[in-house]
Structure formats: C-alpha cells, structure tokens
Amino acid sequence: MLDLVYSRHILMRKFILFITDIVAFYGALGLTIAFRYSHDFWHQFSVHILPFTILLVAWLTIFYILSLYDESVLRNNVKFYSSLWSGLLFA
C-alpha cells in the first residue's frame, strides 16, 4: 500500500515537472513574439505555434528518453548536467 502511494507521488511530481516545462516553453514563445512583433502579436503567434509545438514535442521526447524527468537524475550532480547537455546538444 505504501509503495503505491509513493509511486503515485513520484508520478505526480513527474507530471508537474512536465507541465511546468510546457508552460515555460510556451511562455518563452509568447514573450519572444511579444517583444519582436508587439504590433501583430496574435497573427505571429498563430504562425509560430505549429512549428514550435512540433519542436517542443521532439524536445520533450528527447528529455524523456534521456531520463531527465526521472527523480534519481534530478539532482545537481554530474549525471544530471551530463544528461542535460546531451539532450540540449542532441535536440
């Protein structure tokens, strides 16, 4: 029973981290478009949203494959930074 609760806790933390990444990426897109195209924000946002979403899915998939959403990797140590840089260079 305790193992199931712990498992759900870990799954919820991974989900929150994943959603936070998505919000951060789309927030960065919105800010970038707002600074660059402030006069035509909604048109530019609609132009950029599809290519950005495709790249975001690829990026998050690479992060998942490299176990960057795994709690054992989420520490400020060499393994984390090695996986992070591998993901950034690969993506």
mmCIF file of N, CA, C and O in Angstrom:
data_model
loop_
_atom_site.group_PDB
_atom_site.id
_atom_site.type_symbol
_atom_site.label_atom_id
_atom_site.label_comp_id
_atom_site.label_asym_id
_atom_site.label_seq_id
_atom_site.Cartn_x
_atom_site.Cartn_y
_atom_site.Cartn_z
ATOM 1 N N MET A 1 0.817 -1.203 0.000
ATOM 2 C CA MET A 1 0.000 0.000 0.000
ATOM 3 C C MET A 1 0.860 1.266 0.000
ATOM 4 O O MET A 1 0.603 2.185 -0.742
ATOM 5 N N LEU A 2 1.871 1.271 0.863
ATOM 6 C CA LEU A 2 2.754 2.425 0.949
ATOM 7 C C LEU A 2 3.525 2.617 -0.354
ATOM 8 O O LEU A 2 3.763 3.743 -0.783
ATOM 9 N N ASP A 3 3.859 1.499 -0.992
ATOM 10 C CA ASP A 3 4.573 1.562 -2.261
ATOM 11 C C ASP A 3 3.714 2.213 -3.347
ATOM 12 O O ASP A 3 4.208 2.960 -4.176
ATOM 13 N N LEU A 4 2.424 1.928 -3.334
ATOM 14 C CA LEU A 4 1.503 2.528 -4.306
ATOM 15 C C LEU A 4 1.384 4.033 -4.096
ATOM 16 O O LEU A 4 1.376 4.800 -5.050
ATOM 17 N N VAL A 5 1.317 4.462 -2.850
ATOM 18 C CA VAL A 5 1.240 5.891 -2.543
ATOM 19 C C VAL A 5 2.517 6.590 -2.988
ATOM 20 O O VAL A 5 2.475 7.666 -3.586
ATOM 21 N N TYR A 6 3.667 5.977 -2.702
ATOM 22 C CA TYR A 6 4.946 6.550 -3.117
ATOM 23 C C TYR A 6 5.043 6.622 -4.638
ATOM 24 O O TYR A 6 5.496 7.611 -5.196
ATOM 25 N N SER A 7 4.554 5.579 -5.303
ATOM 26 C CA SER A 7 4.576 5.537 -6.760
ATOM 27 C C SER A 7 3.710 6.655 -7.355
ATOM 28 O O SER A 7 4.108 7.308 -8.316
ATOM 29 N N ARG A 8 2.547 6.874 -6.770
ATOM 30 C CA ARG A 8 1.675 7.957 -7.253
ATOM 31 C C ARG A 8 2.293 9.317 -6.999
ATOM 32 O O ARG A 8 2.157 10.221 -7.812
ATOM 33 N N HIS A 9 2.970 9.446 -5.874
ATOM 34 C CA HIS A 9 3.645 10.697 -5.542
ATOM 35 C C HIS A 9 4.728 11.009 -6.577
ATOM 36 O O HIS A 9 4.838 12.146 -7.055
ATOM 37 N N ILE A 10 5.516 10.022 -6.923
ATOM 38 C CA ILE A 10 6.576 10.193 -7.923
ATOM 39 C C ILE A 10 5.966 10.539 -9.280
ATOM 40 O O ILE A 10 6.448 11.433 -9.981
ATOM 41 N N LEU A 11 4.905 9.843 -9.653
ATOM 42 C CA LEU A 11 4.241 10.106 -10.928
ATOM 43 C C LEU A 11 3.684 11.526 -10.973
ATOM 44 O O LEU A 11 3.814 12.215 -11.986
ATOM 45 N N MET A 12 3.101 11.989 -9.866
ATOM 46 C CA MET A 12 2.565 13.346 -9.808
ATOM 47 C C MET A 12 3.679 14.385 -9.917
ATOM 48 O O MET A 12 3.527 15.396 -10.598
ATOM 49 N N ARG A 13 4.808 14.134 -9.282
ATOM 50 C CA ARG A 13 5.941 15.073 -9.380
ATOM 51 C C ARG A 13 6.472 15.148 -10.812
ATOM 52 O O ARG A 13 6.793 16.224 -11.309
ATOM 53 N N LYS A 14 6.556 14.007 -11.486
ATOM 54 C CA LYS A 14 6.997 13.999 -12.886
ATOM 55 C C LYS A 14 6.015 14.770 -13.762
ATOM 56 O O LYS A 14 6.421 15.534 -14.644
ATOM 57 N N PHE A 15 4.729 14.559 -13.522
ATOM 58 C CA PHE A 15 3.694 15.246 -14.299
ATOM 59 C C PHE A 15 3.768 16.753 -14.084
ATOM 60 O O PHE A 15 3.686 17.528 -15.045
ATOM 61 N N ILE A 16 3.935 17.187 -12.849
ATOM 62 C CA ILE A 16 4.045 18.624 -12.558
ATOM 63 C C ILE A 16 5.276 19.213 -13.226
ATOM 64 O O ILE A 16 5.224 20.311 -13.798
ATOM 65 N N LEU A 17 6.395 18.509 -13.192
ATOM 66 C CA LEU A 17 7.609 18.982 -13.858
ATOM 67 C C LEU A 17 7.396 19.084 -15.361
ATOM 68 O O LEU A 17 7.802 20.068 -15.999
ATOM 69 N N PHE A 18 6.736 18.092 -15.939
ATOM 70 C CA PHE A 18 6.460 18.080 -17.371
ATOM 71 C C PHE A 18 5.562 19.255 -17.763
ATOM 72 O O PHE A 18 5.851 19.975 -18.725
ATOM 73 N N ILE A 19 4.491 19.489 -17.001
ATOM 74 C CA ILE A 19 3.576 20.608 -17.279
ATOM 75 C C ILE A 19 4.300 21.938 -17.097
ATOM 76 O O ILE A 19 4.100 22.869 -17.886
ATOM 77 N N THR A 20 5.148 22.034 -16.090
ATOM 78 C CA THR A 20 5.919 23.259 -15.872
ATOM 79 C C THR A 20 6.834 23.549 -17.055
ATOM 80 O O THR A 20 6.961 24.702 -17.481
ATOM 81 N N ASP A 21 7.454 22.514 -17.604
ATOM 82 C CA ASP A 21 8.286 22.703 -18.799
ATOM 83 C C ASP A 21 7.458 23.218 -19.976
ATOM 84 O O ASP A 21 7.878 24.126 -20.694
ATOM 85 N N ILE A 22 6.290 22.650 -20.175
ATOM 86 C CA ILE A 22 5.428 23.079 -21.281
ATOM 87 C C ILE A 22 5.022 24.544 -21.106
ATOM 88 O O ILE A 22 5.103 25.336 -22.050
ATOM 89 N N VAL A 23 4.612 24.904 -19.897
ATOM 90 C CA VAL A 23 4.215 26.291 -19.624
ATOM 91 C C VAL A 23 5.402 27.238 -19.834
ATOM 92 O O VAL A 23 5.251 28.315 -20.427
ATOM 93 N N ALA A 24 6.579 26.828 -19.388
ATOM 94 C CA ALA A 24 7.768 27.672 -19.559
ATOM 95 C C ALA A 24 8.111 27.858 -21.037
ATOM 96 O O ALA A 24 8.440 28.968 -21.468
ATOM 97 N N PHE A 25 8.036 26.788 -21.818
ATOM 98 C CA PHE A 25 8.352 26.892 -23.247
ATOM 99 C C PHE A 25 7.357 27.793 -23.976
ATOM 100 O O PHE A 25 7.751 28.657 -24.764
ATOM 101 N N TYR A 26 6.067 27.581 -23.724
ATOM 102 C CA TYR A 26 5.070 28.432 -24.385
ATOM 103 C C TYR A 26 5.127 29.870 -23.867
ATOM 104 O O TYR A 26 4.890 30.812 -24.620
ATOM 105 N N GLY A 27 5.453 30.044 -22.606
ATOM 106 C CA GLY A 27 5.646 31.393 -22.069
ATOM 107 C C GLY A 27 6.803 32.096 -22.747
ATOM 108 O O GLY A 27 6.722 33.288 -23.079
ATOM 109 N N ALA A 28 7.888 31.364 -22.977
ATOM 110 C CA ALA A 28 9.038 31.934 -23.677
ATOM 111 C C ALA A 28 8.680 32.293 -25.117
ATOM 112 O O ALA A 28 9.101 33.343 -25.626
ATOM 113 N N LEU A 29 7.894 31.445 -25.763
ATOM 114 C CA LEU A 29 7.439 31.763 -27.120
ATOM 115 C C LEU A 29 6.607 33.038 -27.117
ATOM 116 O O LEU A 29 6.818 33.934 -27.938
ATOM 117 N N GLY A 30 5.656 33.126 -26.179
ATOM 118 C CA GLY A 30 4.802 34.308 -26.104
ATOM 119 C C GLY A 30 5.593 35.576 -25.834
ATOM 120 O O GLY A 30 5.357 36.610 -26.472
ATOM 121 N N LEU A 31 6.549 35.518 -24.916
ATOM 122 C CA LEU A 31 7.362 36.698 -24.626
ATOM 123 C C LEU A 31 8.226 37.093 -25.815
ATOM 124 O O LEU A 31 8.375 38.281 -26.119
ATOM 125 N N THR A 32 8.796 36.113 -26.476
ATOM 126 C CA THR A 32 9.635 36.401 -27.644
ATOM 127 C C THR A 32 8.823 37.076 -28.741
ATOM 128 O O THR A 32 9.258 38.074 -29.324
ATOM 129 N N ILE A 33 7.649 36.553 -28.999
ATOM 130 C CA ILE A 33 6.801 37.152 -30.035
ATOM 131 C C ILE A 33 6.305 38.521 -29.599
ATOM 132 O O ILE A 33 6.233 39.454 -30.409
ATOM 133 N N ALA A 34 6.004 38.685 -28.313
ATOM 134 C CA ALA A 34 5.538 39.982 -27.816
ATOM 135 C C ALA A 34 6.620 41.048 -27.966
ATOM 136 O O ALA A 34 6.325 42.192 -28.344
ATOM 137 N N PHE A 35 7.868 40.687 -27.681
ATOM 138 C CA PHE A 35 8.952 41.664 -27.822
ATOM 139 C C PHE A 35 9.266 41.953 -29.285
ATOM 140 O O PHE A 35 9.558 43.083 -29.654
ATOM 141 N N ARG A 36 9.223 40.935 -30.107
ATOM 142 C CA ARG A 36 9.617 41.108 -31.516
ATOM 143 C C ARG A 36 8.485 41.673 -32.374
ATOM 144 O O ARG A 36 8.706 42.502 -33.231
ATOM 145 N N TYR A 37 7.262 41.192 -32.161
ATOM 146 C CA TYR A 37 6.131 41.573 -33.002
ATOM 147 C C TYR A 37 4.994 42.132 -32.156
ATOM 148 O O TYR A 37 3.859 41.666 -32.242
ATOM 149 N N SER A 38 5.245 43.117 -31.351
ATOM 150 C CA SER A 38 4.220 43.619 -30.427
ATOM 151 C C SER A 38 2.996 44.173 -31.159
ATOM 152 O O SER A 38 1.880 44.095 -30.660
ATOM 153 N N HIS A 39 3.201 44.711 -32.346
ATOM 154 C CA HIS A 39 2.080 45.291 -33.092
ATOM 155 C C HIS A 39 1.186 44.239 -33.750
ATOM 156 O O HIS A 39 0.046 44.503 -34.088
ATOM 157 N N ASP A 40 1.709 43.030 -33.939
ATOM 158 C CA ASP A 40 0.984 41.984 -34.667
ATOM 159 C C ASP A 40 1.085 40.648 -33.921
ATOM 160 O O ASP A 40 1.337 39.610 -34.517
ATOM 161 N N PHE A 41 0.877 40.681 -32.612
ATOM 162 C CA PHE A 41 1.141 39.515 -31.764
ATOM 163 C C PHE A 41 0.329 38.290 -32.157
ATOM 164 O O PHE A 41 0.884 37.211 -32.360
ATOM 165 N N TRP A 42 -0.984 38.414 -32.251
ATOM 166 C CA TRP A 42 -1.830 37.238 -32.455
ATOM 167 C C TRP A 42 -1.609 36.586 -33.812
ATOM 168 O O TRP A 42 -1.654 35.359 -33.935
ATOM 169 N N HIS A 43 -1.361 37.389 -34.828
ATOM 170 C CA HIS A 43 -1.070 36.800 -36.139
ATOM 171 C C HIS A 43 0.249 36.037 -36.090
ATOM 172 O O HIS A 43 0.337 34.899 -36.576
ATOM 173 N N GLN A 44 1.275 36.651 -35.531
ATOM 174 C CA GLN A 44 2.574 35.986 -35.455
ATOM 175 C C GLN A 44 2.528 34.752 -34.552
ATOM 176 O O GLN A 44 3.175 33.742 -34.827
ATOM 177 N N PHE A 45 1.756 34.840 -33.474
ATOM 178 C CA PHE A 45 1.619 33.688 -32.589
ATOM 179 C C PHE A 45 0.981 32.519 -33.332
ATOM 180 O O PHE A 45 1.428 31.379 -33.210
ATOM 181 N N SER A 46 -0.045 32.790 -34.115
ATOM 182 C CA SER A 46 -0.703 31.716 -34.872
ATOM 183 C C SER A 46 0.214 31.148 -35.949
ATOM 184 O O SER A 46 0.123 29.966 -36.282
ATOM 185 N N VAL A 47 1.110 31.965 -36.487
ATOM 186 C CA VAL A 47 2.072 31.485 -37.489
ATOM 187 C C VAL A 47 3.120 30.580 -36.843
ATOM 188 O O VAL A 47 3.519 29.561 -37.410
ATOM 189 N N HIS A 48 3.560 30.936 -35.638
ATOM 190 C CA HIS A 48 4.664 30.231 -34.996
ATOM 191 C C HIS A 48 4.238 29.043 -34.128
ATOM 192 O O HIS A 48 5.079 28.206 -33.782
ATOM 193 N N ILE A 49 2.972 28.945 -33.787
ATOM 194 C CA ILE A 49 2.549 27.942 -32.815
ATOM 195 C C ILE A 49 2.725 26.503 -33.321
ATOM 196 O O ILE A 49 3.167 25.639 -32.567
ATOM 197 N N LEU A 50 2.410 26.218 -34.565
ATOM 198 C CA LEU A 50 2.530 24.851 -35.074
ATOM 199 C C LEU A 50 3.986 24.389 -35.161
ATOM 200 O O LEU A 50 4.324 23.322 -34.624
ATOM 201 N N PRO A 51 4.888 25.153 -35.801
ATOM 202 C CA PRO A 51 6.286 24.691 -35.825
ATOM 203 C C PRO A 51 6.887 24.590 -34.423
ATOM 204 O O PRO A 51 7.656 23.674 -34.131
ATOM 205 N N PHE A 52 6.511 25.521 -33.556
ATOM 206 C CA PHE A 52 7.014 25.485 -32.190
ATOM 207 C C PHE A 52 6.525 24.242 -31.457
ATOM 208 O O PHE A 52 7.288 23.600 -30.733
ATOM 209 N N THR A 53 5.268 23.881 -31.642
ATOM 210 C CA THR A 53 4.709 22.700 -30.979
ATOM 211 C C THR A 53 5.393 21.428 -31.469
ATOM 212 O O THR A 53 5.683 20.533 -30.670
ATOM 213 N N ILE A 54 5.668 21.353 -32.751
ATOM 214 C CA ILE A 54 6.377 20.185 -33.290
ATOM 215 C C ILE A 54 7.761 20.064 -32.666
ATOM 216 O O ILE A 54 8.176 18.983 -32.227
ATOM 217 N N LEU A 55 8.481 21.170 -32.588
ATOM 218 C CA LEU A 55 9.805 21.150 -31.969
ATOM 219 C C LEU A 55 9.716 20.861 -30.476
ATOM 220 O O LEU A 55 10.577 20.172 -29.924
ATOM 221 N N LEU A 56 8.700 21.376 -29.820
ATOM 222 C CA LEU A 56 8.531 21.140 -28.392
ATOM 223 C C LEU A 56 8.283 19.666 -28.101
ATOM 224 O O LEU A 56 8.856 19.114 -27.156
ATOM 225 N N VAL A 57 7.471 19.020 -28.909
ATOM 226 C CA VAL A 57 7.217 17.588 -28.722
ATOM 227 C C VAL A 57 8.515 16.804 -28.898
ATOM 228 O O VAL A 57 8.830 15.908 -28.096
ATOM 229 N N ALA A 58 9.294 17.145 -29.907
ATOM 230 C CA ALA A 58 10.580 16.473 -30.121
ATOM 231 C C ALA A 58 11.513 16.725 -28.936
ATOM 232 O O ALA A 58 12.167 15.795 -28.435
ATOM 233 N N TRP A 59 11.577 17.948 -28.474
ATOM 234 C CA TRP A 59 12.447 18.329 -27.366
ATOM 235 C C TRP A 59 12.068 17.572 -26.093
ATOM 236 O O TRP A 59 12.940 17.011 -25.415
ATOM 237 N N LEU A 60 10.788 17.554 -25.758
ATOM 238 C CA LEU A 60 10.337 16.868 -24.546
ATOM 239 C C LEU A 60 10.513 15.358 -24.653
ATOM 240 O O LEU A 60 10.809 14.702 -23.653
ATOM 241 N N THR A 61 10.362 14.811 -25.845
ATOM 242 C CA THR A 61 10.602 13.383 -26.049
ATOM 243 C C THR A 61 12.061 13.042 -25.791
ATOM 244 O O THR A 61 12.375 12.040 -25.133
ATOM 245 N N ILE A 62 12.958 13.882 -26.283
ATOM 246 C CA ILE A 62 14.386 13.660 -26.046
ATOM 247 C C ILE A 62 14.694 13.758 -24.558
ATOM 248 O O ILE A 62 15.431 12.932 -24.006
ATOM 249 N N PHE A 63 14.129 14.740 -23.886
ATOM 250 C CA PHE A 63 14.336 14.868 -22.446
ATOM 251 C C PHE A 63 13.824 13.630 -21.713
ATOM 252 O O PHE A 63 14.446 13.162 -20.766
ATOM 253 N N TYR A 64 12.686 13.098 -22.147
ATOM 254 C CA TYR A 64 12.129 11.903 -21.512
ATOM 255 C C TYR A 64 13.009 10.679 -21.761
ATOM 256 O O TYR A 64 13.264 9.897 -20.852
ATOM 257 N N ILE A 65 13.493 10.527 -22.978
ATOM 258 C CA ILE A 65 14.356 9.391 -23.315
ATOM 259 C C ILE A 65 15.647 9.439 -22.505
ATOM 260 O O ILE A 65 16.153 8.418 -22.065
ATOM 261 N N LEU A 66 16.181 10.643 -22.294
ATOM 262 C CA LEU A 66 17.411 10.788 -21.518
ATOM 263 C C LEU A 66 17.161 10.781 -20.009
ATOM 264 O O LEU A 66 18.063 11.066 -19.233
ATOM 265 N N SER A 67 15.941 10.461 -19.600
ATOM 266 C CA SER A 67 15.542 10.323 -18.195
ATOM 267 C C SER A 67 15.662 11.614 -17.396
ATOM 268 O O SER A 67 15.897 11.589 -16.193
ATOM 269 N N LEU A 68 15.504 12.741 -18.037
ATOM 270 C CA LEU A 68 15.583 13.999 -17.314
ATOM 271 C C LEU A 68 14.349 14.250 -16.459
ATOM 272 O O LEU A 68 14.341 15.165 -15.640
ATOM 273 N N TYR A 69 13.298 13.447 -16.622
ATOM 274 C CA TYR A 69 12.133 13.543 -15.751
ATOM 275 C C TYR A 69 12.157 12.475 -14.666
ATOM 276 O O TYR A 69 11.207 12.329 -13.920
ATOM 277 N N ASP A 70 13.244 11.752 -14.578
ATOM 278 C CA ASP A 70 13.403 10.721 -13.563
ATOM 279 C C ASP A 70 13.943 11.355 -12.281
ATOM 280 O O ASP A 70 14.907 12.118 -12.322
ATOM 281 N N GLU A 71 13.324 11.041 -11.166
ATOM 282 C CA GLU A 71 13.696 11.705 -9.910
ATOM 283 C C GLU A 71 15.128 11.399 -9.482
ATOM 284 O O GLU A 71 15.785 12.226 -8.855
ATOM 285 N N SER A 72 15.646 10.251 -9.853
ATOM 286 C CA SER A 72 17.023 9.923 -9.468
ATOM 287 C C SER A 72 18.044 10.784 -10.215
ATOM 288 O O SER A 72 19.161 10.964 -9.753
ATOM 289 N N VAL A 73 17.656 11.317 -11.352
ATOM 290 C CA VAL A 73 18.558 12.162 -12.143
ATOM 291 C C VAL A 73 18.435 13.633 -11.739
ATOM 292 O O VAL A 73 19.371 14.402 -11.905
ATOM 293 N N LEU A 74 17.313 14.004 -11.152
ATOM 294 C CA LEU A 74 17.049 15.409 -10.830
ATOM 295 C C LEU A 74 17.795 15.859 -9.578
ATOM 296 O O LEU A 74 17.209 16.225 -8.575
ATOM 297 N N ARG A 75 19.067 15.833 -9.648
ATOM 298 C CA ARG A 75 19.942 16.317 -8.585
ATOM 299 C C ARG A 75 21.006 17.194 -9.232
ATOM 300 O O ARG A 75 21.323 17.038 -10.397
ATOM 301 N N ASN A 76 21.535 18.113 -8.504
ATOM 302 C CA ASN A 76 22.614 18.952 -9.032
ATOM 303 C C ASN A 76 23.932 18.191 -8.927
ATOM 304 O O ASN A 76 24.760 18.457 -8.066
ATOM 305 N N ASN A 77 24.100 17.249 -9.838
ATOM 306 C CA ASN A 77 25.336 16.479 -9.859
ATOM 307 C C ASN A 77 25.776 16.270 -11.308
ATOM 308 O O ASN A 77 25.139 16.736 -12.247
ATOM 309 N N VAL A 78 26.844 15.555 -11.467
ATOM 310 C CA VAL A 78 27.435 15.360 -12.796
ATOM 311 C C VAL A 78 26.490 14.606 -13.719
ATOM 312 O O VAL A 78 26.379 14.935 -14.907
ATOM 313 N N LYS A 79 25.784 13.610 -13.198
ATOM 314 C CA LYS A 79 24.869 12.816 -14.041
ATOM 315 C C LYS A 79 23.764 13.694 -14.624
ATOM 316 O O LYS A 79 23.423 13.575 -15.800
ATOM 317 N N PHE A 80 23.203 14.579 -13.799
ATOM 318 C CA PHE A 80 22.149 15.471 -14.277
ATOM 319 C C PHE A 80 22.665 16.392 -15.378
ATOM 320 O O PHE A 80 22.062 16.510 -16.440
ATOM 321 N N TYR A 81 23.778 17.061 -15.115
ATOM 322 C CA TYR A 81 24.299 18.004 -16.110
ATOM 323 C C TYR A 81 24.779 17.305 -17.374
ATOM 324 O O TYR A 81 24.644 17.835 -18.480
ATOM 325 N N SER A 82 25.298 16.099 -17.231
ATOM 326 C CA SER A 82 25.700 15.331 -18.409
ATOM 327 C C SER A 82 24.482 14.979 -19.266
ATOM 328 O O SER A 82 24.505 15.146 -20.496
ATOM 329 N N SER A 83 23.408 14.532 -18.624
ATOM 330 C CA SER A 83 22.185 14.213 -19.362
ATOM 331 C C SER A 83 21.562 15.458 -19.967
ATOM 332 O O SER A 83 21.083 15.441 -21.101
ATOM 333 N N LEU A 84 21.574 16.548 -19.220
ATOM 334 C CA LEU A 84 21.021 17.796 -19.721
ATOM 335 C C LEU A 84 21.764 18.279 -20.947
ATOM 336 O O LEU A 84 21.158 18.635 -21.964
ATOM 337 N N TRP A 85 23.091 18.310 -20.879
ATOM 338 C CA TRP A 85 23.864 18.776 -22.037
ATOM 339 C C TRP A 85 23.731 17.842 -23.230
ATOM 340 O O TRP A 85 23.700 18.276 -24.371
ATOM 341 N N SER A 86 23.626 16.551 -22.960
ATOM 342 C CA SER A 86 23.392 15.603 -24.058
ATOM 343 C C SER A 86 22.073 15.893 -24.738
ATOM 344 O O SER A 86 21.972 15.897 -25.966
ATOM 345 N N GLY A 87 21.051 16.162 -23.941
ATOM 346 C CA GLY A 87 19.738 16.493 -24.503
ATOM 347 C C GLY A 87 19.746 17.786 -25.279
ATOM 348 O O GLY A 87 19.161 17.889 -26.348
ATOM 349 N N LEU A 88 20.413 18.794 -24.736
ATOM 350 C CA LEU A 88 20.472 20.090 -25.421
ATOM 351 C C LEU A 88 21.246 19.997 -26.732
ATOM 352 O O LEU A 88 20.843 20.593 -27.735
ATOM 353 N N LEU A 89 22.328 19.254 -26.731
ATOM 354 C CA LEU A 89 23.122 19.113 -27.957
ATOM 355 C C LEU A 89 22.421 18.242 -28.987
ATOM 356 O O LEU A 89 22.483 18.522 -30.183
ATOM 357 N N PHE A 90 21.737 17.209 -28.523
ATOM 358 C CA PHE A 90 21.045 16.306 -29.435
ATOM 359 C C PHE A 90 19.821 16.967 -30.047
ATOM 360 O O PHE A 90 19.524 16.784 -31.227
ATOM 361 N N ALA A 91 19.113 17.744 -29.251
ATOM 362 C CA ALA A 91 17.893 18.383 -29.732
ATOM 363 C C ALA A 91 18.266 19.554 -30.603
ATOM 364 O O ALA A 91 17.620 19.941 -31.505
#
